[in-house]
Tab-separated table of C-alpha atoms and ligand atoms in Angstrom:
chain	number	residue	atom	x	y	z
D	1	UNK	CA	272.434	143.590	145.077
D	2	UNK	CA	269.512	141.988	143.412
D	3	UNK	CA	267.902	145.203	142.655
D	4	UNK	CA	270.989	146.507	141.265
D	5	UNK	CA	271.447	143.820	138.922
D	6	UNK	CA	267.838	143.944	137.715
D	7	UNK	CA	268.750	147.859	137.393
D	8	UNK	CA	271.546	147.317	134.992
D	9	UNK	CA	269.395	144.830	132.818
D	10	UNK	CA	266.579	147.027	132.112
D	11	UNK	CA	268.989	149.863	130.997
D	12	UNK	CA	270.654	148.080	128.569
D	13	UNK	CA	269.297	148.757	124.867
D	14	UNK	CA	267.448	146.013	123.041
D	15	UNK	CA	267.766	145.121	119.849
D	16	UNK	CA	265.367	146.946	117.565
D	17	UNK	CA	263.343	143.708	116.623
D	18	UNK	CA	262.126	143.704	120.324
D	19	UNK	CA	260.889	147.253	119.894
D	20	UNK	CA	259.400	146.434	116.332
D	21	UNK	CA	255.967	144.826	117.103
D	22	UNK	CA	254.948	145.001	114.080
D	23	UNK	CA	257.020	142.788	111.969
D	24	UNK	CA	255.103	140.904	108.828
D	25	UNK	CA	252.264	143.057	109.778
D	26	UNK	CA	251.444	146.531	108.275
D	27	UNK	CA	251.855	149.935	109.957
D	28	UNK	CA	249.091	152.459	110.841
D	29	UNK	CA	248.659	155.912	109.500
D	30	UNK	CA	246.946	158.793	110.651
D	31	UNK	CA	243.579	158.334	110.428
D	32	UNK	CA	240.009	159.214	112.250
D	33	UNK	CA	236.907	157.401	112.511
D	34	UNK	CA	233.436	158.026	113.208
D	35	UNK	CA	230.364	156.419	113.536
D	36	UNK	CA	227.615	156.720	110.571
D	37	UNK	CA	225.055	154.527	112.605
D	38	UNK	CA	224.444	151.088	113.928
D	39	UNK	CA	226.089	148.956	111.347
D	40	UNK	CA	228.857	151.293	109.386
D	41	UNK	CA	231.974	153.559	110.546
D	42	UNK	CA	233.767	155.973	108.410
D	43	UNK	CA	237.481	156.135	108.436
D	44	UNK	CA	239.058	159.555	107.029
D	45	UNK	CA	242.685	159.774	106.072
D	46	UNK	CA	244.845	163.177	106.654
D	47	UNK	CA	243.976	164.307	103.469
D	48	UNK	CA	239.997	163.991	103.660
D	49	UNK	CA	239.907	160.316	101.048
D	50	UNK	CA	237.328	158.034	103.324
D	51	UNK	CA	236.111	154.499	103.455
D	52	UNK	CA	232.998	153.161	104.899
D	53	UNK	CA	233.394	150.073	106.763
D	54	UNK	CA	230.942	148.000	108.890
D	55	UNK	CA	231.203	148.801	112.787
D	56	UNK	CA	233.865	146.913	114.256
D	57	UNK	CA	236.500	147.055	111.468
D	58	UNK	CA	238.866	150.003	113.560
D	59	UNK	CA	239.274	147.552	116.125
D	60	UNK	CA	240.313	145.042	113.496
D	61	UNK	CA	242.466	147.389	111.677
D	62	UNK	CA	244.345	148.456	115.063
D	63	UNK	CA	245.048	144.892	116.264
D	64	UNK	CA	246.315	143.917	112.904
D	65	UNK	CA	243.524	141.454	112.522
D	66	UNK	CA	243.114	142.643	108.625
D	67	UNK	CA	245.175	140.470	106.343
D	68	UNK	CA	245.555	140.436	102.642
D	69	UNK	CA	244.178	136.996	102.935
D	70	UNK	CA	241.319	137.829	105.133
D	71	UNK	CA	240.039	141.206	103.666
D	72	UNK	CA	241.812	141.271	100.323
D	73	UNK	CA	239.524	144.360	98.951
D	74	UNK	CA	239.763	146.088	102.488
D	75	UNK	CA	243.404	145.607	102.632
D	76	UNK	CA	244.000	146.993	99.096
D	77	UNK	CA	241.956	149.914	99.603
D	78	UNK	CA	243.763	150.902	102.987
D	79	UNK	CA	246.891	150.807	101.860
D	80	UNK	CA	246.191	152.708	98.509
D	81	UNK	CA	243.722	155.033	100.703
D	82	UNK	CA	246.956	155.867	102.702
D	83	UNK	CA	245.246	154.402	105.991
D	84	UNK	CA	247.924	151.768	106.619
D	85	UNK	CA	251.660	151.081	105.264
D	86	UNK	CA	253.478	148.124	104.717
D	87	UNK	CA	256.572	150.267	105.678
D	88	UNK	CA	257.375	152.498	108.389
D	89	UNK	CA	257.493	155.237	105.828
D	90	UNK	CA	255.253	154.727	102.615
D	91	UNK	CA	257.156	154.577	99.862
D	92	UNK	CA	254.895	157.228	98.540
D	93	UNK	CA	254.769	159.746	101.179
D	94	UNK	CA	255.824	162.430	99.044
D	95	UNK	CA	252.343	162.354	97.240
D	96	UNK	CA	250.433	162.402	100.511
D	97	UNK	CA	252.426	165.543	101.740
D	98	UNK	CA	251.784	167.122	98.276
D	99	UNK	CA	247.897	166.570	98.717
D	100	UNK	CA	248.170	167.860	101.797
D	101	UNK	CA	250.241	171.219	100.712
D	102	UNK	CA	247.508	171.254	97.773
D	103	UNK	CA	244.454	171.112	100.534
D	104	UNK	CA	245.844	173.979	102.456
D	105	UNK	CA	246.870	175.802	99.431
D	106	UNK	CA	243.994	178.470	100.123
D	107	UNK	CA	246.549	179.835	102.290
D	108	UNK	CA	248.930	180.692	99.904
D	109	UNK	CA	247.387	183.899	98.271
D	110	UNK	CA	246.368	185.237	101.710
D	111	UNK	CA	243.314	187.593	102.117
D	112	UNK	CA	240.856	188.013	99.003
D	113	UNK	CA	237.733	189.273	100.257
D	114	UNK	CA	238.030	192.617	101.497
D	115	UNK	CA	234.318	193.827	102.740
D	116	UNK	CA	233.630	197.723	102.923
D	117	UNK	CA	230.599	198.219	104.692
D	118	UNK	CA	230.204	201.150	102.556
D	119	UNK	CA	226.836	202.514	104.705
D	120	UNK	CA	225.109	201.606	107.904
D	121	UNK	CA	221.505	203.583	106.612
D	122	UNK	CA	218.922	200.895	105.385
D	123	UNK	CA	215.188	201.803	104.580
D	124	UNK	CA	214.326	198.299	105.500
D	125	UNK	CA	213.938	196.895	109.471
D	126	UNK	CA	214.731	193.170	109.278
D	127	UNK	CA	214.589	191.843	112.566
D	128	UNK	CA	217.615	189.585	112.448
D	129	UNK	CA	219.651	192.744	111.252
D	130	UNK	CA	221.783	194.019	113.674
D	131	UNK	CA	222.316	197.312	111.145
D	132	UNK	CA	219.073	198.590	110.607
D	133	UNK	CA	219.216	202.206	110.870
D	134	UNK	CA	216.467	204.289	109.026
D	135	UNK	CA	218.193	207.595	109.081
D	136	UNK	CA	219.276	210.183	106.422
D	137	UNK	CA	222.390	210.893	108.100
D	138	UNK	CA	224.702	210.439	105.658
D	139	UNK	CA	227.748	212.221	107.279
D	140	UNK	CA	227.243	209.750	110.037
D	141	UNK	CA	226.755	206.676	108.441
D	142	UNK	CA	228.002	206.230	105.406
D	143	UNK	CA	232.202	205.608	105.154
D	144	UNK	CA	233.972	208.615	104.991
D	145	UNK	CA	236.158	209.310	101.643
D	146	UNK	CA	239.102	209.442	103.796
D	147	UNK	CA	238.425	205.326	104.900
D	148	UNK	CA	237.559	204.445	101.245
D	149	UNK	CA	241.006	205.412	100.474
D	150	UNK	CA	242.728	203.994	103.532
D	151	UNK	CA	240.977	200.903	102.792
D	152	UNK	CA	241.484	200.502	99.509
D	153	UNK	CA	245.214	201.326	100.213
D	154	UNK	CA	245.415	198.316	102.513
D	155	UNK	CA	243.576	195.858	99.991
D	156	UNK	CA	246.489	196.889	97.332
D	157	UNK	CA	249.084	195.671	100.047
D	158	UNK	CA	247.326	192.209	99.874
D	159	UNK	CA	249.711	189.508	98.779
D	160	UNK	CA	246.786	188.316	96.818
D	161	UNK	CA	246.582	189.218	93.115
D	162	UNK	CA	242.895	188.432	92.811
D	163	UNK	CA	240.882	190.730	95.389
D	164	UNK	CA	237.243	190.726	95.718
D	165	UNK	CA	235.583	194.521	96.883
D	166	UNK	CA	232.602	193.366	98.641
D	167	UNK	CA	229.937	196.392	99.256
D	168	UNK	CA	228.079	195.788	102.129
D	169	UNK	CA	225.186	198.017	104.182
D	170	UNK	CA	223.253	198.711	105.932
D	171	UNK	CA	221.687	199.022	102.205
D	172	UNK	CA	225.081	199.508	100.419
D	173	UNK	CA	223.022	201.530	97.121
D	174	UNK	CA	221.968	204.111	99.384
D	175	UNK	CA	225.573	205.652	99.292
D	176	UNK	CA	225.876	204.355	95.639
D	177	UNK	CA	227.867	207.951	95.242
D	178	UNK	CA	230.838	206.105	97.560
D	179	UNK	CA	230.909	202.787	95.761
D	180	UNK	CA	231.690	204.634	92.526
D	181	UNK	CA	234.258	207.040	94.240
D	182	UNK	CA	235.705	203.428	95.696
D	183	UNK	CA	235.718	201.365	92.634
D	184	UNK	CA	237.057	204.328	90.484
D	185	UNK	CA	240.089	204.975	92.375
D	186	UNK	CA	240.359	200.935	92.908
D	187	UNK	CA	240.097	200.772	88.812
D	188	UNK	CA	243.345	203.455	88.834
D	189	UNK	CA	245.390	201.769	91.622
D	190	UNK	CA	244.641	197.665	90.414
D	191	UNK	CA	246.786	198.910	87.424
D	192	UNK	CA	249.705	199.783	89.334
D	193	UNK	CA	249.375	197.192	91.932
D	194	UNK	CA	248.799	194.260	88.960
D	195	UNK	CA	245.637	193.329	91.066
D	196	UNK	CA	242.337	191.454	89.159
D	197	UNK	CA	239.713	193.010	91.209
D	198	UNK	CA	236.170	191.087	91.313
D	199	UNK	CA	233.759	193.912	92.649
D	200	UNK	CA	229.968	192.746	94.482
D	201	UNK	CA	227.539	194.914	95.905
D	202	UNK	CA	225.120	193.143	98.538
D	203	UNK	CA	221.585	195.048	97.977
D	204	UNK	CA	217.816	194.395	99.022
D	205	UNK	CA	217.147	195.813	95.479
D	206	UNK	CA	215.030	198.394	97.153
D	207	UNK	CA	216.513	201.479	95.434
D	208	UNK	CA	218.122	200.176	92.344
D	209	UNK	CA	217.687	201.994	89.388
D	210	UNK	CA	218.367	201.534	85.465
D	211	UNK	CA	221.605	203.642	86.190
D	212	UNK	CA	222.849	201.624	88.738
D	213	UNK	CA	222.742	198.505	86.952
D	214	UNK	CA	224.491	200.235	83.637
D	215	UNK	CA	227.054	201.033	85.822
D	216	UNK	CA	227.284	197.518	87.102
D	217	UNK	CA	227.482	196.453	83.703
D	218	UNK	CA	230.461	198.727	82.389
D	219	UNK	CA	232.237	197.847	85.627
D	220	UNK	CA	231.336	193.850	85.558
D	221	UNK	CA	230.028	194.302	88.917
D	222	UNK	CA	228.239	191.211	90.758
D	223	UNK	CA	224.713	191.731	92.734
D	224	UNK	CA	223.788	189.580	95.481
D	225	UNK	CA	220.764	189.883	96.933
D	226	UNK	CA	218.654	188.672	100.085
D	227	UNK	CA	215.484	186.444	99.117
D	228	UNK	CA	213.715	184.424	102.162
D	229	UNK	CA	211.443	182.848	100.088
D	230	UNK	CA	207.970	183.205	99.311
D	231	UNK	CA	206.299	186.666	100.002
D	232	UNK	CA	204.482	185.357	103.300
D	233	UNK	CA	208.141	184.456	104.772
D	234	UNK	CA	210.386	187.278	102.541
D	235	UNK	CA	207.679	189.969	103.770
D	236	UNK	CA	207.525	188.900	107.264
D	237	UNK	CA	211.669	188.589	107.661
D	238	UNK	CA	212.390	191.694	105.992
D	239	UNK	CA	210.218	194.621	107.066
D	240	UNK	CA	210.086	197.751	105.193
D	241	UNK	CA	207.472	200.857	104.783
D	242	UNK	CA	204.897	199.521	102.451
D	243	UNK	CA	205.516	196.059	103.055
D	244	UNK	CA	206.693	195.161	99.544
D	245	UNK	CA	210.288	194.116	100.154
D	246	UNK	CA	209.429	190.856	97.963
D	247	UNK	CA	207.720	192.768	95.319
D	248	UNK	CA	210.668	195.174	95.037
D	249	UNK	CA	213.605	192.112	95.196
D	250	UNK	CA	212.013	190.378	92.182
D	251	UNK	CA	211.788	193.471	90.337
D	252	UNK	CA	215.234	194.648	90.908
D	253	UNK	CA	216.697	190.841	90.102
D	254	UNK	CA	214.558	191.256	86.948
D	255	UNK	CA	215.797	194.691	86.039
D	256	UNK	CA	219.266	193.169	86.670
D	257	UNK	CA	219.101	190.113	85.264
D	258	UNK	CA	217.998	191.854	82.282
D	259	UNK	CA	221.118	193.839	82.052
D	260	UNK	CA	223.870	192.039	82.977
D	261	UNK	CA	222.869	188.462	82.344
D	262	UNK	CA	221.024	185.912	84.227
D	263	UNK	CA	224.182	184.597	86.730
D	264	UNK	CA	225.388	188.163	87.219
D	265	UNK	CA	222.929	188.165	89.899
D	266	UNK	CA	222.874	185.878	93.214
D	267	UNK	CA	220.223	185.350	96.306
D	268	UNK	CA	220.951	184.611	99.587
D	269	UNK	CA	218.360	183.314	102.295
D	270	UNK	CA	218.403	183.705	106.117
D	271	UNK	CA	216.312	181.534	108.198
D	272	UNK	CA	214.029	182.457	110.548
D	273	UNK	CA	211.734	180.542	112.987
D	274	UNK	CA	208.734	181.218	110.520
D	275	UNK	CA	211.211	179.637	107.707
D	276	UNK	CA	211.577	176.453	109.679
D	277	UNK	CA	208.001	175.953	108.592
D	278	UNK	CA	208.581	176.365	104.849
D	279	UNK	CA	211.344	174.214	103.371
D	280	UNK	CA	209.929	173.149	100.318
D	281	UNK	CA	208.379	176.600	100.045
D	282	UNK	CA	211.361	178.057	99.879
D	283	UNK	CA	213.119	175.945	97.914
D	284	UNK	CA	210.520	176.039	95.071
D	285	UNK	CA	210.485	179.772	95.401
D	286	UNK	CA	214.037	179.877	94.413
D	287	UNK	CA	213.407	177.642	91.548
D	288	UNK	CA	210.314	179.334	90.451
D	289	UNK	CA	212.361	182.932	89.951
D	290	UNK	CA	214.974	180.896	87.847
D	291	UNK	CA	217.670	180.147	90.474
D	292	UNK	CA	219.711	177.590	90.072
D	293	UNK	CA	221.121	177.073	93.520
D	294	UNK	CA	220.198	178.243	97.103
D	295	UNK	CA	222.067	179.212	99.950
D	296	UNK	CA	220.156	177.438	103.324
D	297	UNK	CA	221.806	179.664	105.887
D	298	UNK	CA	220.739	179.530	109.548
D	299	UNK	CA	220.465	182.868	111.779
D	300	UNK	CA	223.664	184.181	112.446
D	301	UNK	CA	223.908	183.333	116.390
D	302	UNK	CA	225.329	186.931	117.518
D	303	UNK	CA	223.878	189.299	119.810
D	304	UNK	CA	221.334	191.410	117.820
D	305	UNK	CA	219.361	188.766	116.059
D	306	UNK	CA	218.768	187.061	119.168
D	307	UNK	CA	217.060	190.348	120.840
D	308	UNK	CA	214.108	189.126	118.959
D	309	UNK	CA	214.064	185.535	120.762
D	310	UNK	CA	210.641	184.449	119.136
D	311	UNK	CA	211.583	185.068	115.638
D	312	UNK	CA	214.884	184.355	115.261
D	313	UNK	CA	215.956	181.838	118.366
D	314	UNK	CA	215.490	177.763	117.437
D	315	UNK	CA	217.482	174.934	118.179
D	316	UNK	CA	219.926	173.669	115.645
D	317	UNK	CA	218.088	170.546	115.621
D	318	UNK	CA	215.155	172.072	113.986
D	319	UNK	CA	217.110	173.826	111.787
D	320	UNK	CA	218.891	170.216	110.669
D	321	UNK	CA	215.694	169.029	110.020
D	322	UNK	CA	214.409	172.125	108.083
D	323	UNK	CA	218.046	171.478	106.309
D	324	UNK	CA	217.440	167.715	105.709
D	325	UNK	CA	213.482	168.695	104.336
D	326	UNK	CA	214.710	171.651	101.761
D	327	UNK	CA	217.790	168.974	100.509
D	328	UNK	CA	215.368	166.599	99.974
D	329	UNK	CA	213.382	168.977	97.644
D	330	UNK	CA	216.203	170.233	96.039
D	331	UNK	CA	216.993	166.326	95.217
D	332	UNK	CA	213.684	165.673	93.874
D	333	UNK	CA	214.312	168.404	90.970
D	334	UNK	CA	217.575	167.014	90.294
D	335	UNK	CA	215.953	163.900	89.577
D	336	UNK	CA	213.767	165.299	87.593
D	337	UNK	CA	216.218	166.317	85.354
D	338	UNK	CA	216.944	170.252	86.749
D	339	UNK	CA	220.157	171.254	87.741
D	340	UNK	CA	219.902	172.777	91.611
D	341	UNK	CA	222.277	172.558	93.792
D	342	UNK	CA	222.402	173.568	97.786
D	343	UNK	CA	225.519	175.892	98.434
D	344	UNK	CA	226.663	174.787	101.792
D	345	UNK	CA	226.372	171.139	100.901
D	346	UNK	CA	228.712	171.969	97.681
D	347	UNK	CA	231.141	173.641	99.768
D	348	UNK	CA	231.346	170.491	101.713
D	349	UNK	CA	230.989	168.154	98.889
D	350	UNK	CA	234.101	169.806	97.223
D	351	UNK	CA	235.980	168.983	100.498
D	352	UNK	CA	235.021	165.737	100.486
D	353	UNK	CA	235.443	164.494	96.997
D	354	UNK	CA	238.091	166.616	95.486
D	355	UNK	CA	241.943	166.779	96.096
D	356	UNK	CA	241.831	170.870	95.941
D	357	UNK	CA	241.647	173.470	98.259
D	358	UNK	CA	238.019	175.232	99.539
D	359	UNK	CA	238.692	178.615	100.826
D	360	UNK	CA	235.175	178.883	102.027
D	361	UNK	CA	235.508	181.488	105.153
D	362	UNK	CA	233.332	179.916	107.449
D	363	UNK	CA	234.864	176.030	107.061
D	364	UNK	CA	238.354	176.599	106.773
D	365	UNK	CA	241.423	175.613	109.355
D	366	UNK	CA	243.634	177.692	109.635
D	367	UNK	CA	240.106	179.791	110.147
D	368	UNK	CA	239.097	182.182	106.946
D	369	UNK	CA	238.866	184.853	109.155
D	370	UNK	CA	241.796	187.580	108.153
D	371	UNK	CA	243.319	184.409	106.215
D	372	UNK	CA	240.648	185.280	103.690
D	373	UNK	CA	238.409	188.340	104.566
D	374	UNK	CA	238.414	191.399	106.342
D	375	UNK	CA	236.145	193.657	107.104
D	376	UNK	CA	236.446	197.700	106.996
D	377	UNK	CA	233.512	199.457	108.551
D	378	UNK	CA	231.627	202.439	107.718
D	379	UNK	CA	233.583	204.049	110.831
D	380	UNK	CA	237.275	203.040	109.881
D	381	UNK	CA	237.129	200.102	112.130
D	382	UNK	CA	238.780	196.830	110.833
D	383	UNK	CA	237.302	193.485	111.780
D	384	UNK	CA	238.517	189.988	111.290
D	385	UNK	CA	235.293	189.208	109.752
D	386	UNK	CA	231.768	190.059	109.062
D	387	UNK	CA	230.362	188.238	112.352
D	388	UNK	CA	233.012	190.247	114.390
D	389	UNK	CA	231.593	193.701	112.992
D	390	UNK	CA	228.060	192.201	114.458
D	391	UNK	CA	229.681	191.349	117.802
D	392	UNK	CA	231.020	195.113	118.028
D	393	UNK	CA	227.447	196.687	117.129
D	394	UNK	CA	226.568	194.854	120.554
D	395	UNK	CA	230.017	196.544	122.191
D	396	UNK	CA	231.733	193.691	122.152
D	397	UNK	CA	235.046	194.809	120.394
D	398	UNK	CA	237.009	191.508	120.859
D	399	UNK	CA	238.002	190.751	117.331
D	400	UNK	CA	238.478	194.709	116.107
D	401	UNK	CA	241.696	194.668	114.797
D	402	UNK	CA	242.571	198.603	114.730
D	403	UNK	CA	241.433	201.119	112.752
D	404	UNK	CA	242.249	202.451	109.461
D	405	UNK	CA	243.211	206.197	110.877
D	406	UNK	CA	245.713	204.615	112.919
D	407	UNK	CA	246.810	201.253	112.437
D	408	UNK	CA	249.245	199.959	109.518
D	409	UNK	CA	248.830	196.756	107.534
D	410	UNK	CA	251.131	194.703	109.895
D	411	UNK	CA	249.466	196.105	112.943
D	412	UNK	CA	245.934	194.663	111.303
D	413	UNK	CA	246.884	191.241	109.932
D	414	UNK	CA	250.000	190.128	112.121
D	415	UNK	CA	249.031	192.134	115.254
D	416	UNK	CA	248.437	190.852	118.660
D	417	UNK	CA	244.963	190.581	118.321
D	418	UNK	CA	245.398	188.678	115.087
D	419	UNK	CA	248.004	186.475	117.068
D	420	UNK	CA	245.275	185.701	119.634
D	421	UNK	CA	243.067	184.201	117.297
D	422	UNK	CA	245.507	181.985	115.766
D	423	UNK	CA	245.985	180.522	119.065
D	424	UNK	CA	242.353	178.451	118.556
D	425	UNK	CA	241.769	178.978	114.387
D	426	UNK	CA	242.987	175.437	113.754
D	427	UNK	CA	240.887	172.577	114.147
D	428	UNK	CA	243.668	170.301	113.993
D	429	UNK	CA	244.920	171.277	117.476
D	430	UNK	CA	241.225	172.240	119.102
D	431	UNK	CA	239.729	169.627	121.862
D	432	UNK	CA	237.537	167.594	120.100
D	433	UNK	CA	237.985	168.304	116.805
D	434	UNK	CA	241.713	167.139	116.696
D	435	UNK	CA	240.560	163.639	116.766
D	436	UNK	CA	237.254	164.241	114.723
D	437	UNK	CA	236.571	162.214	111.532
D	438	UNK	CA	235.210	165.313	109.889
D	439	UNK	CA	238.168	167.449	110.799
D	440	UNK	CA	239.563	168.082	107.150
D	441	UNK	CA	235.953	168.912	105.806
D	442	UNK	CA	235.184	171.223	108.645
D	443	UNK	CA	236.773	174.250	110.271
D	444	UNK	CA	237.738	176.191	113.026
D	445	UNK	CA	235.578	179.410	114.034
D	446	UNK	CA	236.853	181.312	117.140
D	447	UNK	CA	234.582	184.294	116.681
D	448	UNK	CA	231.515	181.726	116.654
D	449	UNK	CA	232.897	179.681	120.098
D	450	UNK	CA	233.313	183.416	121.315
D	451	UNK	CA	229.779	184.386	120.638
D	452	UNK	CA	227.928	181.576	121.876
D	453	UNK	CA	230.423	179.739	124.249
D	454	UNK	CA	232.598	182.624	125.697
D	455	UNK	CA	235.975	182.085	124.903
D	456	UNK	CA	237.686	181.434	121.202
D	457	UNK	CA	238.749	177.880	122.056
D	458	UNK	CA	234.905	176.492	122.708
D	459	UNK	CA	233.392	173.140	123.831
D	460	UNK	CA	232.489	170.642	120.935
D	461	UNK	CA	230.146	168.950	123.049
D	462	UNK	CA	227.350	171.769	123.353
D	463	UNK	CA	228.695	173.792	120.123
D	464	UNK	CA	225.951	174.498	117.795
D	465	UNK	CA	228.818	175.032	114.815
D	466	UNK	CA	229.802	171.326	115.556
D	467	UNK	CA	226.323	169.867	116.017
D	468	UNK	CA	225.550	171.284	112.249
D	469	UNK	CA	228.596	170.615	110.696
D	470	UNK	CA	228.934	166.977	112.340
D	471	UNK	CA	225.514	166.049	111.111
D	472	UNK	CA	225.314	167.652	107.738
D	473	UNK	CA	228.537	165.993	106.927
D	474	UNK	CA	227.535	162.530	108.060
D	475	UNK	CA	223.817	163.123	106.522
D	476	UNK	CA	225.636	163.676	103.002
D	477	UNK	CA	227.963	160.994	103.322
D	478	UNK	CA	225.049	158.768	104.604
D	479	UNK	CA	222.882	159.718	101.043
D	480	UNK	CA	225.599	159.159	98.814
D	481	UNK	CA	226.442	155.785	100.326
D	482	UNK	CA	222.672	154.900	100.505
D	483	UNK	CA	222.022	155.820	97.042
D	484	UNK	CA	224.155	156.099	93.802
D	485	UNK	CA	221.678	158.571	92.105
D	486	UNK	CA	222.681	160.914	94.925
D	487	UNK	CA	226.068	160.812	94.778
D	488	UNK	CA	226.084	161.141	90.867
D	489	UNK	CA	223.714	164.540	91.526
D	490	UNK	CA	225.956	165.591	93.789
D	491	UNK	CA	229.216	165.171	91.736
D	492	UNK	CA	227.250	166.950	88.981
D	493	UNK	CA	227.290	169.499	91.980
D	494	UNK	CA	230.988	170.001	92.378
D	495	UNK	CA	231.635	170.090	88.697
D	496	UNK	CA	233.253	173.459	87.321
D	497	UNK	CA	230.701	175.450	85.706
D	498	UNK	CA	231.310	178.190	83.198
B	1	SF4	S1	233.758	171.210	115.063
B	1	SF4	FE1	232.806	169.230	114.934
B	1	SF4	S2	232.539	168.071	113.462
B	1	SF4	FE2	233.664	170.145	113.182
B	1	SF4	S3	235.850	169.250	113.342
B	1	SF4	FE3	235.075	169.629	115.168
B	1	SF4	S4	234.494	168.074	116.461
B	1	SF4	FE4	234.468	167.695	113.794
């Protein structure tokens, strides 16, 4: 009888005020936090705005110990930064929603970068490269015109009005005739489909000629090359007969700049075990060659490169040490009045300091594979990304989305393989990332997870992707918070440049 009475009492609806424990207090909005160091935490809201506070502040916020009276400035920062609200639904919620939409608007246009692996032939034998084939067998290793046509047709179906057509190899210029064929056809179709096409050729410069550069000038083609550092690093990393890759690269850069203009030629470096010893020298080499930026890239942790364990395998901690030393050197140049930026930091800083979308493939959520980039291989296979192609070279075809001969646009871009990938391509829903303070600065990379940890979801505590990004983001924020000069330098890197 007593039990029945109690049951009836507890089933009765209470007044709203009984549930509302937040009367006369504030409401929490979604934010995440992370320890910057022993004394400071960082809070990051849903759209990437951050606040650095002393350790223990989060607990005070959550237990409603922060009041206007006790912490006037902090309270105001939390309120204006959408960390807390004085009403259950903040009056400016639409602004927050608009900012969230803006951050994700890189998705609006869908795939932009279309990579054509125009040839697998190469006259280099770089020890970290999975595609080196010193062969004259053009028919076997150059992209057939049929595949070029089919790839272009798919590119024309992209909802994106502005697409990039990038030619990669092997050494792409060994198949320059195929590049010309592809560009001439694309130019004609671009008029019909109202597409603006940016052309990029990735080349090691070894076989570049004046005629090639003239064609690039007429067709406003950008050139992207590889420069791993001074000769004693570059020539060790990038082997070729004659051992003169460095010399040929510099000659090619000079020729291309003299015709196309200084900023139409960019360079990328890859960090090998050897490079780890020369952070300062590599940064100095880029400066000496007139570059105003450098992209400090670790080696891709995909099958082939890791076959050469001694030359290509190192711990993420070693790369981070190298990265920080190189970044320090770059900051020295800036302090002396020279503009010199690091590209990975610049991408992250755009995400951290601006409200704008950043569509960098490796740091996107949803992942930039397919949504931003697609790869048409020389043999007609279509891959979700360049890394997917590297895996296929090791006989792992998990990310082959289809084939140009047999699959339609819908099969490739919305088919079962793509759907499988989408299960793990937002960091908002990945264990570990879903509660990470750096979620909006970082991205999801199911292909990296698969390659390094055996499944699409990965495991954050041992993920090298996570280890690298978490520490670089933490380091950049720490530098900005510790030294206002660094913050000013970083802000100069993210300003739009002509
Ligand atoms: S990968 Fe690591 S740093 Fe990036 S969002 Fe996930 S947990 Fe955070």
